[in-house]
Tab-separated table of C-alpha atoms in Angstrom:
chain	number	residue	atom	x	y	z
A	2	UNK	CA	0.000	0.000	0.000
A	3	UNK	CA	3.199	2.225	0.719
A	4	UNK	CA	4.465	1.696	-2.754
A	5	UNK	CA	1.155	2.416	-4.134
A	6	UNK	CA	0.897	5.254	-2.455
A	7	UNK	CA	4.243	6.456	-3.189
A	8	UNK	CA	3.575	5.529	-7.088
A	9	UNK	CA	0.754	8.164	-6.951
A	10	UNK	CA	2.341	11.400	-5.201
A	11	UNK	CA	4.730	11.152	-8.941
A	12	UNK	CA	3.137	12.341	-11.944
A	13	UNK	CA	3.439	8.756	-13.978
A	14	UNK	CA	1.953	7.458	-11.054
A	15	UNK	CA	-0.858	10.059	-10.707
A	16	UNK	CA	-1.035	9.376	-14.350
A	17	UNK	CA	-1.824	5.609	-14.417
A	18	UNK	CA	-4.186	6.384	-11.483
A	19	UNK	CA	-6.165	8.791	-13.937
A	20	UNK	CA	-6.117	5.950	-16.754
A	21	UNK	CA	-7.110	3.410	-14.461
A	22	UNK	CA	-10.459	5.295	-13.081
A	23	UNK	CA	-11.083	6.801	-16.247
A	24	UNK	CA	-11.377	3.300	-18.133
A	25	UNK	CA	-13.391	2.092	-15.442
A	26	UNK	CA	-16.309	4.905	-15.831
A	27	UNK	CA	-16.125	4.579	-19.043
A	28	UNK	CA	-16.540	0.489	-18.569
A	29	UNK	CA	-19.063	1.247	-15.731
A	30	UNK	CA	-21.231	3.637	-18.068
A	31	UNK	CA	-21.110	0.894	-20.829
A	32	UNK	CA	-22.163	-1.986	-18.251
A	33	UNK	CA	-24.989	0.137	-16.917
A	34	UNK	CA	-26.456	1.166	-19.537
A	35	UNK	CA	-26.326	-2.025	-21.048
A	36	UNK	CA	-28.347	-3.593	-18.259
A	37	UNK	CA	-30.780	-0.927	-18.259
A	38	UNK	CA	-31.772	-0.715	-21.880
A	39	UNK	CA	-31.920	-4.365	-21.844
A	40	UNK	CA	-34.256	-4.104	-18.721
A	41	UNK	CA	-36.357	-1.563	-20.423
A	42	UNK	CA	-36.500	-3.169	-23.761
A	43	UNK	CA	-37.647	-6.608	-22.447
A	44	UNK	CA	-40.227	-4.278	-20.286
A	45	UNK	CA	-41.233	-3.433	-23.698
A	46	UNK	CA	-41.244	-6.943	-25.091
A	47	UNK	CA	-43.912	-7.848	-22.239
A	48	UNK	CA	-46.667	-5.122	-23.604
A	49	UNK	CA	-46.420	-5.813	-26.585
A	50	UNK	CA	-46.213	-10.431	-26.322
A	51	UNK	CA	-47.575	-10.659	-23.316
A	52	UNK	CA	-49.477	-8.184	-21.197
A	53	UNK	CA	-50.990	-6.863	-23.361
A	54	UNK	CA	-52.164	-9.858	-25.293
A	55	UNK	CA	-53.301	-11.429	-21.880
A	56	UNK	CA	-55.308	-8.733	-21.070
A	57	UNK	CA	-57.130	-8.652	-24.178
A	58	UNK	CA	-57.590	-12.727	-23.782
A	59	UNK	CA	-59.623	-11.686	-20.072
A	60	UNK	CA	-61.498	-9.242	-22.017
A	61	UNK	CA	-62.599	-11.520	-24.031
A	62	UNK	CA	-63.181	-14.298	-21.168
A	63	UNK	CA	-65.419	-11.782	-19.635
A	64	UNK	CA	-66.912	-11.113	-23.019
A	65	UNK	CA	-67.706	-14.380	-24.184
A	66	UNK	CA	-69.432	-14.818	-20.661
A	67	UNK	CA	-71.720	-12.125	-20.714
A	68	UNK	CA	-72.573	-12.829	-24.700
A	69	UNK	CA	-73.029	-16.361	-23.429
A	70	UNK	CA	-75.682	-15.433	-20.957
A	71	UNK	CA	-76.945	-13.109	-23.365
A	72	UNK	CA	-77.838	-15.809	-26.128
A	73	UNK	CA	-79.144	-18.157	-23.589
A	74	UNK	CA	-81.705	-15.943	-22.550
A	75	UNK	CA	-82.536	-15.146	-26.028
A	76	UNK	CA	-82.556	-18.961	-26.917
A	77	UNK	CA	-84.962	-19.032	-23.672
A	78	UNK	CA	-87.528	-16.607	-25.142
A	79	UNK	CA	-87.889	-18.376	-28.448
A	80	UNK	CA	-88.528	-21.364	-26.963
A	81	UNK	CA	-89.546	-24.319	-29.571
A	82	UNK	CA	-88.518	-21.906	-32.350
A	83	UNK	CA	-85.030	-21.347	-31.027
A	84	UNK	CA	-82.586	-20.462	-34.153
A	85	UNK	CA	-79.875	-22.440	-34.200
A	86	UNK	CA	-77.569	-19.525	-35.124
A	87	UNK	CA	-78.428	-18.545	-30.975
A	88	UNK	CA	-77.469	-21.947	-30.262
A	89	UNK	CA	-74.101	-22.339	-31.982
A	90	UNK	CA	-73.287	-18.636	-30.481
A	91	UNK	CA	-73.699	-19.302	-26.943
A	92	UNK	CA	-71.852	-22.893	-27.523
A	93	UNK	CA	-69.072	-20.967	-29.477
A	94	UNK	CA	-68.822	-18.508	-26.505
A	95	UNK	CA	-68.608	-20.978	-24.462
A	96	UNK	CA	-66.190	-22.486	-26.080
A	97	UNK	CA	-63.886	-19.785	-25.984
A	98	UNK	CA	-64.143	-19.310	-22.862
A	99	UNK	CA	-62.963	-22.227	-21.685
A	100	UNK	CA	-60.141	-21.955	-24.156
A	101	UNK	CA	-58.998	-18.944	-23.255
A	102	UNK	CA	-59.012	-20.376	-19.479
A	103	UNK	CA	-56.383	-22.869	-20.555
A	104	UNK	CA	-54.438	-20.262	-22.249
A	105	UNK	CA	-54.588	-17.639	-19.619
A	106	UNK	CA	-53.256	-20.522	-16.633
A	107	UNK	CA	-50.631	-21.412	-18.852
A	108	UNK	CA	-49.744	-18.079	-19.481
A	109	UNK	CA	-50.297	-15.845	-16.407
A	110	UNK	CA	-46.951	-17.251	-14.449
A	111	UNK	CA	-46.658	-16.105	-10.634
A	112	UNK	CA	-49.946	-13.951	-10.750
A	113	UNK	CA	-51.621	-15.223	-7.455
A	114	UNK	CA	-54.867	-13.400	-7.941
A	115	UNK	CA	-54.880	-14.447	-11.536
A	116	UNK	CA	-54.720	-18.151	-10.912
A	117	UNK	CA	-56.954	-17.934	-8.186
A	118	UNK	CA	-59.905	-16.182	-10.570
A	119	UNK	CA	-58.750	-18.902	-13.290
A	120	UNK	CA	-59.535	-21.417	-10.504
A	121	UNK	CA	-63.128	-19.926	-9.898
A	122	UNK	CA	-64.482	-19.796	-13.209
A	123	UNK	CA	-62.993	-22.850	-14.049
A	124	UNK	CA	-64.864	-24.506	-11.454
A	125	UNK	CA	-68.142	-22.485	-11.919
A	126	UNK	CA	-68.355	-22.257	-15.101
A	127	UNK	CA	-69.768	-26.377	-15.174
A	128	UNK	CA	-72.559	-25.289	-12.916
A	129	UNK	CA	-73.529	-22.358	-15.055
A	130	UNK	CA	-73.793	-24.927	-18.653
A	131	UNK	CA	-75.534	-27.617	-16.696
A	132	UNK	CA	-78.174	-24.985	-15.456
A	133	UNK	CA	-78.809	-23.320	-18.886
A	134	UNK	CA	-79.529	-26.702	-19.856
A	135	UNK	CA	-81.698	-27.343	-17.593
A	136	UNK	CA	-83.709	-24.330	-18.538
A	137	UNK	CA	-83.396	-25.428	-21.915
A	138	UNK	CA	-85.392	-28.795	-21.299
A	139	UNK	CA	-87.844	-27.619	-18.808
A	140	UNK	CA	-88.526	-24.733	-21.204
A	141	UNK	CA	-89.309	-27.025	-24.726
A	142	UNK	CA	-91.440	-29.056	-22.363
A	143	UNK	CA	-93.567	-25.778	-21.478
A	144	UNK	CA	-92.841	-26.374	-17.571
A	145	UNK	CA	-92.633	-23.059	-15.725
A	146	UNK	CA	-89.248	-24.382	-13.795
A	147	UNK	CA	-87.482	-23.513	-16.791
A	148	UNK	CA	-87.266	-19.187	-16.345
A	149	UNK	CA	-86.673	-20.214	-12.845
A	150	UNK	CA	-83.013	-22.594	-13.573
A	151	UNK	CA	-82.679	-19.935	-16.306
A	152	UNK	CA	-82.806	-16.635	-13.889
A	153	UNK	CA	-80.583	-19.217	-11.122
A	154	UNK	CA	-78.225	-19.717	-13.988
A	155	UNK	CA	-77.916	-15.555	-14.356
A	156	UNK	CA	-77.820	-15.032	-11.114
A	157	UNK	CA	-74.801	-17.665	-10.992
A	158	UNK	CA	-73.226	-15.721	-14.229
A	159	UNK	CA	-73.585	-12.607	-12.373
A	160	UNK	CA	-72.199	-13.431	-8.990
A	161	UNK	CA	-69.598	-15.788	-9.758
A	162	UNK	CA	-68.746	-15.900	-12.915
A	163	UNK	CA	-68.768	-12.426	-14.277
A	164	UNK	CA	-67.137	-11.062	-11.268
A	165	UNK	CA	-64.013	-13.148	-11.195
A	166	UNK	CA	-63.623	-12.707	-14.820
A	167	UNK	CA	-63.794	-9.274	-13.964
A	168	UNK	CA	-60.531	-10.095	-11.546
A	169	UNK	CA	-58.641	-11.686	-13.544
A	170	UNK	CA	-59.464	-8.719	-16.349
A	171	UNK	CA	-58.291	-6.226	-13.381
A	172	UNK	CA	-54.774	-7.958	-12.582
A	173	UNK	CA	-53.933	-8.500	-16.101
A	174	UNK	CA	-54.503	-5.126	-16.756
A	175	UNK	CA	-52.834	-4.093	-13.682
A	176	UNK	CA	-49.485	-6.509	-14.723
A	177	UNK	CA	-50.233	-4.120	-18.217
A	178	UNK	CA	-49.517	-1.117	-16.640
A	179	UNK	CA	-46.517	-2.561	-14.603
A	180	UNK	CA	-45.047	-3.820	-17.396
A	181	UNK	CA	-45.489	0.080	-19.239
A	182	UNK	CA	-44.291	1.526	-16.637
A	183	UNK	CA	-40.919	-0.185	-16.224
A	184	UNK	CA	-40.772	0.139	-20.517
A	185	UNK	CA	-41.049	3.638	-19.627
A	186	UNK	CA	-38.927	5.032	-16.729
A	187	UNK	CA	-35.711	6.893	-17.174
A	188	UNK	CA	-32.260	5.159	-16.409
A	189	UNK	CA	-31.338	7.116	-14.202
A	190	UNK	CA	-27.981	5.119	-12.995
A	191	UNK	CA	-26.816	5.122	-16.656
A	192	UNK	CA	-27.519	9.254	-17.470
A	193	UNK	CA	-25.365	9.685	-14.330
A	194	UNK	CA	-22.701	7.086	-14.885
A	195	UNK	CA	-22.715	9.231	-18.511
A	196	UNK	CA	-22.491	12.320	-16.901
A	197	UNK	CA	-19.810	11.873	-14.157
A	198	UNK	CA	-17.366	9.766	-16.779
A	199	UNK	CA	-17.768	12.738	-19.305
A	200	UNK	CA	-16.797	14.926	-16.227
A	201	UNK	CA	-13.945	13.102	-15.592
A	202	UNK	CA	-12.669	12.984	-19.166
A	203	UNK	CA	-13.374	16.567	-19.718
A	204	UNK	CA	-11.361	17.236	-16.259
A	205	UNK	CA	-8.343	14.279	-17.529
A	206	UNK	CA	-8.306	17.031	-21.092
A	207	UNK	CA	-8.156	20.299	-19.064
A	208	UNK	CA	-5.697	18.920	-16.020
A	209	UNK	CA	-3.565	17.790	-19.399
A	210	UNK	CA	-3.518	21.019	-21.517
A	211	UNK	CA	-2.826	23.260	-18.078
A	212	UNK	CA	0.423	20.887	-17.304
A	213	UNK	CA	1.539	19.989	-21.228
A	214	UNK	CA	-0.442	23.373	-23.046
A	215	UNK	CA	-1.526	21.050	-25.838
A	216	UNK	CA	-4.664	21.730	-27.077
A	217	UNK	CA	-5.639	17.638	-27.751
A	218	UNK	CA	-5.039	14.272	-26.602
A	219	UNK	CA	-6.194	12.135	-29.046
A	220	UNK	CA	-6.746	9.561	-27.001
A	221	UNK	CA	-8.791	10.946	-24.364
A	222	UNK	CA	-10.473	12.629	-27.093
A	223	UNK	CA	-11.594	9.449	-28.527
A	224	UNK	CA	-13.102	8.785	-25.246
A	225	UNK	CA	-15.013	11.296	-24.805
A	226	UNK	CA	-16.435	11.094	-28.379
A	227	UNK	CA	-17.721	7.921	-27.459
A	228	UNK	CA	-19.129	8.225	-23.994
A	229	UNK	CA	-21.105	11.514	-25.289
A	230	UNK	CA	-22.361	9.406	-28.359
A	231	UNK	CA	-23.070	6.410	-25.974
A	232	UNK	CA	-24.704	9.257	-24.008
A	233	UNK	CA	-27.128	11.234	-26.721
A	234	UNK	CA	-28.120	7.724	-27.945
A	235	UNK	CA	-29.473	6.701	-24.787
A	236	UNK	CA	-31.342	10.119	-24.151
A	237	UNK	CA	-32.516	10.175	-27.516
A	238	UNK	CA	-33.573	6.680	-27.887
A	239	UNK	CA	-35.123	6.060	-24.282
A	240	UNK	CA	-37.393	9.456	-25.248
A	241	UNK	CA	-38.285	8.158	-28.723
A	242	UNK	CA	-38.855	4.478	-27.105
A	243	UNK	CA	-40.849	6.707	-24.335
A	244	UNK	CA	-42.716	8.460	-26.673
A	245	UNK	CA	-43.928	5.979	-28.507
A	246	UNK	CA	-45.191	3.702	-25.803
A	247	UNK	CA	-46.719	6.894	-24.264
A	248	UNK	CA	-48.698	7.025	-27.376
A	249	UNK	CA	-49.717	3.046	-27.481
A	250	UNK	CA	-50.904	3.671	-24.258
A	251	UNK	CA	-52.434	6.505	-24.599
A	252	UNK	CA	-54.219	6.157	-28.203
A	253	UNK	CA	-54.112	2.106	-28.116
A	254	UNK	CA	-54.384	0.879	-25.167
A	255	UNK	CA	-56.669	3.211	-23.178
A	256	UNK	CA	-58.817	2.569	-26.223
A	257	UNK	CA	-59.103	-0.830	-25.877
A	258	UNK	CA	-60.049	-0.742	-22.458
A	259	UNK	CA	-62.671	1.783	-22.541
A	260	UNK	CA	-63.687	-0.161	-25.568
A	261	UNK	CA	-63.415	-3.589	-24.107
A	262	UNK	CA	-66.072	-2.127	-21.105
A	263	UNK	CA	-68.805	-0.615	-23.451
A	264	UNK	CA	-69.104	-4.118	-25.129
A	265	UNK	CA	-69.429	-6.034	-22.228
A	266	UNK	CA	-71.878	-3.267	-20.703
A	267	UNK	CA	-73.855	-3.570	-24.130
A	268	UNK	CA	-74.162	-7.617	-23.779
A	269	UNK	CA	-75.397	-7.296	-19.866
A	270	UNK	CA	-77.685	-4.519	-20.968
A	271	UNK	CA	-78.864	-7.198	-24.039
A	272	UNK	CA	-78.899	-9.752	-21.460
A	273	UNK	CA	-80.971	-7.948	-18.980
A	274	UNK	CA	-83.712	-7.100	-21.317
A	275	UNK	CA	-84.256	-10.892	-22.567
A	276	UNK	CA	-84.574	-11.335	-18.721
A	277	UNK	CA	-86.991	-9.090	-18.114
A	278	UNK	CA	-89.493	-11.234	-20.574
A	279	UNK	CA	-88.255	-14.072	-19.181
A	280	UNK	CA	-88.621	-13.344	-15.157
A	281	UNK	CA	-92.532	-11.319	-15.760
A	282	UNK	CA	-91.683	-9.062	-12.928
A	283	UNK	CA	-91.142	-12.077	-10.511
A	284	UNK	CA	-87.528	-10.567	-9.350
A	285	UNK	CA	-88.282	-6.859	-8.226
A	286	UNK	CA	-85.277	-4.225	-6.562
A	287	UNK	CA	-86.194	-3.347	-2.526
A	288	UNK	CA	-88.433	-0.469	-4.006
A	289	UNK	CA	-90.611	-2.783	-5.983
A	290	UNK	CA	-89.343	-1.999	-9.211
A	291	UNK	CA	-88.609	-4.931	-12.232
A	292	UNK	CA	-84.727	-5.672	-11.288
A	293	UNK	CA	-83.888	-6.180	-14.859
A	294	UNK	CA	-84.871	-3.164	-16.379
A	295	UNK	CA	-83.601	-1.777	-13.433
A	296	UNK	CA	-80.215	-3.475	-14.246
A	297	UNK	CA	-80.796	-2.802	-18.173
A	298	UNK	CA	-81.221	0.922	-17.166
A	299	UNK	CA	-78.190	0.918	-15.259
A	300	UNK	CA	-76.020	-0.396	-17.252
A	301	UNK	CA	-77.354	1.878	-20.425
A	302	UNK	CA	-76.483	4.773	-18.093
A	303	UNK	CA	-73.116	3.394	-17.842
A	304	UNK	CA	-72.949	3.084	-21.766
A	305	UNK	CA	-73.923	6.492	-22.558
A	306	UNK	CA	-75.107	8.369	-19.694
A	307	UNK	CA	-78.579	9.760	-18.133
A	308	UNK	CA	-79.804	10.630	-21.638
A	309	UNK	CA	-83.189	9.540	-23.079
A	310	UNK	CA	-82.428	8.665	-26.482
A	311	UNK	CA	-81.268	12.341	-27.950
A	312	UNK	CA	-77.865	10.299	-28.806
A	313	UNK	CA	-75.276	12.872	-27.233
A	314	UNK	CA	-73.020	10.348	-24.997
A	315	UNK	CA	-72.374	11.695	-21.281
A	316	UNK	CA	-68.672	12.827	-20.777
A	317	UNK	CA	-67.819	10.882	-18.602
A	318	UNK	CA	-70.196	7.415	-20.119
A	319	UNK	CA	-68.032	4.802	-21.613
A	320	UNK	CA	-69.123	5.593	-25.193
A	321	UNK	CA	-68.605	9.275	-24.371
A	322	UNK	CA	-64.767	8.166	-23.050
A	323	UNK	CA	-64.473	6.112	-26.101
A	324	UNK	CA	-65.099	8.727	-28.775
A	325	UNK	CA	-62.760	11.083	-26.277
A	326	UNK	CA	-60.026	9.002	-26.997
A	327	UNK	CA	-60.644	8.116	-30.376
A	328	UNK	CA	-58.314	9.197	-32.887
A	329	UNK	CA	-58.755	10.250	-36.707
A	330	UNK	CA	-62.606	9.470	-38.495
A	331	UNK	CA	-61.061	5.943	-38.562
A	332	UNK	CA	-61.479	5.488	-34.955
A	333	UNK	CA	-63.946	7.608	-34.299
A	334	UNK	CA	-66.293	6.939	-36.744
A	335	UNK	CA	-67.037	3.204	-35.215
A	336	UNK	CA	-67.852	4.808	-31.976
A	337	UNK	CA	-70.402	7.631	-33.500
A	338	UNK	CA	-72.023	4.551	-35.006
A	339	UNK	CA	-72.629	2.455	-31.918
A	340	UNK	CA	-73.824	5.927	-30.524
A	341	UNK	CA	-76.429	5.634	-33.070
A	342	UNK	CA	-77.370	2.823	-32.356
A	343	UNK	CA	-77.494	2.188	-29.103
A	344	UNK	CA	-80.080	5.542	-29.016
A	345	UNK	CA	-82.100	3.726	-31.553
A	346	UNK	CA	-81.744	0.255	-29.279
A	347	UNK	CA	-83.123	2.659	-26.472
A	348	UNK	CA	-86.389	3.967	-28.417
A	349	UNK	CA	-86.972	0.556	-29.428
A	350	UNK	CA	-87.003	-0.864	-26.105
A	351	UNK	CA	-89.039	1.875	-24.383
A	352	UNK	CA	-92.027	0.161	-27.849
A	353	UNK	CA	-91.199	-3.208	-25.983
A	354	UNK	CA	-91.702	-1.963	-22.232
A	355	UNK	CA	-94.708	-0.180	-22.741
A	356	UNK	CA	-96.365	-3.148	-25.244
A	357	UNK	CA	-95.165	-5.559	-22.159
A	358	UNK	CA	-96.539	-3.329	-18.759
A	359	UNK	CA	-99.969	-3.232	-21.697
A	360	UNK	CA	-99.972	-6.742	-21.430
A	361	UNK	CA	-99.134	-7.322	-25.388
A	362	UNK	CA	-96.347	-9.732	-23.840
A	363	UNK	CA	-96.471	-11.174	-28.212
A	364	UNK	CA	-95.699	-7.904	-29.385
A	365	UNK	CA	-93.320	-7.377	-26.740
A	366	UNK	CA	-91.483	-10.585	-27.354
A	367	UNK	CA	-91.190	-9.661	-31.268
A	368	UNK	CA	-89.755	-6.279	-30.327
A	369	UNK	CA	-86.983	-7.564	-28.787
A	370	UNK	CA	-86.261	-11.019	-30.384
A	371	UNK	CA	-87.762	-10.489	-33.529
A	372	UNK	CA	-86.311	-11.415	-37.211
A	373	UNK	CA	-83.642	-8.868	-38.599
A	374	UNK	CA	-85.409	-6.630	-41.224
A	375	UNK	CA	-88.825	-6.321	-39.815
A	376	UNK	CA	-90.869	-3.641	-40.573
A	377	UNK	CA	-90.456	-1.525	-37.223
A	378	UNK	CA	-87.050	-3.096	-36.556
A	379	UNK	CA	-86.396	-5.464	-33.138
A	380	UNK	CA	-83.999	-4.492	-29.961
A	381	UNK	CA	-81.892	-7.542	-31.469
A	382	UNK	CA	-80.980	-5.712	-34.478
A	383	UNK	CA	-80.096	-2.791	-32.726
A	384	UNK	CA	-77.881	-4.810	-30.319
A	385	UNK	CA	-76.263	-6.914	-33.477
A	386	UNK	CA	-75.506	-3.391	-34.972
A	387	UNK	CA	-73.953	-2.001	-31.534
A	388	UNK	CA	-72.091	-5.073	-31.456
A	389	UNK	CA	-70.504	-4.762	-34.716
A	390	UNK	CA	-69.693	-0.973	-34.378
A	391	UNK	CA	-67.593	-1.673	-31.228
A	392	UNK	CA	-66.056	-5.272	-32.471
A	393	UNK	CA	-64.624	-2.520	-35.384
A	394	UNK	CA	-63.706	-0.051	-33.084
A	395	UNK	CA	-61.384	-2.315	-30.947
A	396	UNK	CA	-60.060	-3.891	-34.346
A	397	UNK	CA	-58.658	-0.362	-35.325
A	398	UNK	CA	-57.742	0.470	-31.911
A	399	UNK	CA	-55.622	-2.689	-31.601
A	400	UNK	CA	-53.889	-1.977	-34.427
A	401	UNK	CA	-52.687	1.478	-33.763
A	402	UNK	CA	-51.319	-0.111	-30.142
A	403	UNK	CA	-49.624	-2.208	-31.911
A	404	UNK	CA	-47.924	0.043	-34.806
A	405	UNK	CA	-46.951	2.699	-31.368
A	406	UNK	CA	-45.801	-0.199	-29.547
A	407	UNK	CA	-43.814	-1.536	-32.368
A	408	UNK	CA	-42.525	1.391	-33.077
A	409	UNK	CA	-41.492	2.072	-28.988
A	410	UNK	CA	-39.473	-0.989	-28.900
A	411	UNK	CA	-37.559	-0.563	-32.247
A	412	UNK	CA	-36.014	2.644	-30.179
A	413	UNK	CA	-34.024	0.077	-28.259
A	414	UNK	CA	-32.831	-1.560	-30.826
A	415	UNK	CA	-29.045	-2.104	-31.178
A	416	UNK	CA	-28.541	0.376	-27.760
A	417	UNK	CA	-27.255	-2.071	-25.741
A	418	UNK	CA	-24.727	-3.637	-27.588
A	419	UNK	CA	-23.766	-0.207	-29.242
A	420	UNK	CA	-23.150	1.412	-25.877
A	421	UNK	CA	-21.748	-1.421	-24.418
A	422	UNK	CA	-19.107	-1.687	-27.510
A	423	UNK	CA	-18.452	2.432	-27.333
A	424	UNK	CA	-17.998	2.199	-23.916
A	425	UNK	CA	-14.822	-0.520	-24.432
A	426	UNK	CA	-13.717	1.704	-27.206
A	427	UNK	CA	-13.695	4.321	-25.206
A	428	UNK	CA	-11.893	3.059	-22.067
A	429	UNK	CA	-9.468	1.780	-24.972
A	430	UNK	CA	-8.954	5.671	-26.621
A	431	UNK	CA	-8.567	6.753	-22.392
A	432	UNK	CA	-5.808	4.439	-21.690
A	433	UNK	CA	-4.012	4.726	-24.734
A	434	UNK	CA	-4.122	8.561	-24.090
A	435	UNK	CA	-2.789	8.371	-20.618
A	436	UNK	CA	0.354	6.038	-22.322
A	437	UNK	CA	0.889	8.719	-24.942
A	438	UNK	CA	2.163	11.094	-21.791
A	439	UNK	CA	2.945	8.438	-19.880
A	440	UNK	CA	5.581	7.514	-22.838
A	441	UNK	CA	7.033	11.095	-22.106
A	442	UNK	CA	8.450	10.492	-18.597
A	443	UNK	CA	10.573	7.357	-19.990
């Protein structure tokens, strides 16, 4: 320690010391920002392959459910004469969701909540078929049982099924934003590595030219030349990568969300008004009101606010967030659509309420389930037409997500290996600068 010591109170030896730190901040910056970028990038990786993906797939879990429960009731109320089309779409639905279960638990690694939700519906989702079946065969026998296993099956939907669907949805979602988040945030260690090993080379030049008055050392000029490229690509590359995920989020994902919501709302609200024919008033709220038109009323509040039809979305209603957030007439002109629609779906069922509470339960029943392209149009047609405006509204809003996205993590690109092979280049240019005077004192 004496002899080192000793070493550095010469100049060579203060000299070497210089060469020595200067090499390893430049090594340091390299390694850090290496590690970072490559943190951030496969932060990016998950939005884009997985998060992001997974959350759509409990969208669509949740989704399939509710359109599910929506087509059984409709397949209820036709009784004998049940189209087969409503058949083969609540079996598809159900279909999917039970293979989107499978994916999701082999997909959703350490997620505690999500494997307990998967759990749930995987176990309720048995007792939910078997009683829509049951429904099924009491109902094409006539017997009155039937609306009663059909509103038990709902009810079942409702408080199990639909709710940890919801759940899993939530911490999917939640992982999404996690997983954005750590894309997103600024490496901090690296711009400071950066800074203090530019410091120190920009010190190394100055402590040179007062003690030698040349102007340049070529060496230690190389090094700084590639720590402060090393250093603008990372600033410039993290903001562009920033950006750009900023804007997935923002005009993609958002979107999708908000989307994702208003067409599950739209199938309860469906759902809700096929059980309202179905139950006759026998389930009423605490103030003696029908509880599915209550719930139908609800959830069209939710969809587009406390208007009566005049088709002007609440702020703050999904479809009024949706068309908020909507970019271009590409986006938004899917969401002005389902607007449309779901004010005509409102006028139409206010004709089916008021031919029901008159007792015309026939005319009622044809409002709301009757063939596409009748004369004063059915509830069903206005639904299909909702349904369609939204399933093209999160088609276009998935694919701007995923050009932003794209775009976000092709900022990373090449950053790690590029800083980590300036930053050896670098250290290289440093030391061989320090031997240049160090080759003076021999």
């Amino acid at each position: 320690m004496e002899r080192l010591a000793d070493a550095a109170t010469t100049e060579p030896g203060r000299l070497r010391v210089i060469g020595a730190v200067l090499a390893a901040l430049l090594v340091a910056f390299g390694a850090v920002t290496a590690w970072q970028v490559a943190d951030r990038s496969s932060a990016a990786d998950a939005v884009i392959d997985r998060s992001q993906p997974l959350s759509t797939d409990a969208a669509d879990i949740y989704r399939s459910l509710a359109d599910a429960d929506t087509a059984a009731a409709a397949g209820f109320l036709a009784g004998r004469d049940e189209p087969r089309t409503v058949r083969q779409r609540y079996e598809k639905d159900i279909g999917v969701a039970s293979e989107l279960l499978v994916k999701a638990a082999a997909d959703t690694g350490g997620s505690d909540s999500a494997r307990e939700q998967i759990a749930r519906l995987n176990q309720q989702l048995p007792v939910y078929t078997g009683l829509v079946e049951s429904a099924r065969a009491a109902g094409r026998q006539g017997l009155p049982l039937g609306g009663a296993y059909l509103r038990y099956a709902s009810d079942r939907m409702r408080e199990d099924l639909l709710p940890a669907a919801r759940a899993l949805y939530e911490a999917e979602t939640g992982r999404l934003r996690s997983d954005y988040a750590d894309a997103k945030s600024w490496p901090w260690a690296a711009l400071t590595t950066g800074v203090v090993a530019l410091g120190a080379l920009g010190w190394a030049q100055r402590r040179s030219f007062l003690r030698t008055n040349r102007v340049f050392n070529h060496g230690l000029l190389a090094g700084t030349a590639a720590g402060a490229v090393v250093l603008l690509w990372l600033t410039v590359g993290h903001a562009l990568a920033r950006a750009d995920l900023t804007d997935s989020y923002e005009n993609g994902a958002r979107s999708l969300q908000v989307l994702s919501e208003a067409r599950i709302a739209s199938l309860q609200a469906r759902g809700d008004e096929s059980l309202t024919l179905v139950a006759r008033g026998a389930v009423l709220t605490p103030a003696g009101d029908d509880a599915y038109e209550a719930s139908y009323r609800a959830g069209m509040r939710k969809l587009i606010g406390d208007g009566t039809g005049s088709g002007e979305p609440a702020p703050d209603s999904l479809l009024g967030r949706a068309r908020a957030l909507a970019d271009g007439a590409k986006g938004r002109d899917p969401v002005l659509a389902a607007i449309h629609d779901i004010a005509q779906w409102q006028q139409r069922h206010g004709e089916a309420r008021a031919a029901d509470v008159g007792g015309y339960y026939g005319q009622a029943l044809a409002k709301v389930i009757g063939e596409k392209g009748s004369a004063k149009g059915s509830t069903g047609e206005s639904f299909d037409q909702v349904e369609s405006a939204l399933r093209g509204a999160l088609t276009h809003e998935e694919d701007d997500f995923r050009r932003a996205a794209e775009d976000g993590r092709g900022a990373f690109t090449g950053l790690a290996a590029g800083a980590a092979v300036l930053a050896v280049l670098g250290a290289t240019g440093a030391v061989l600068g320090i031997g240049r005077r160090l080759s003076e004192y021999r």
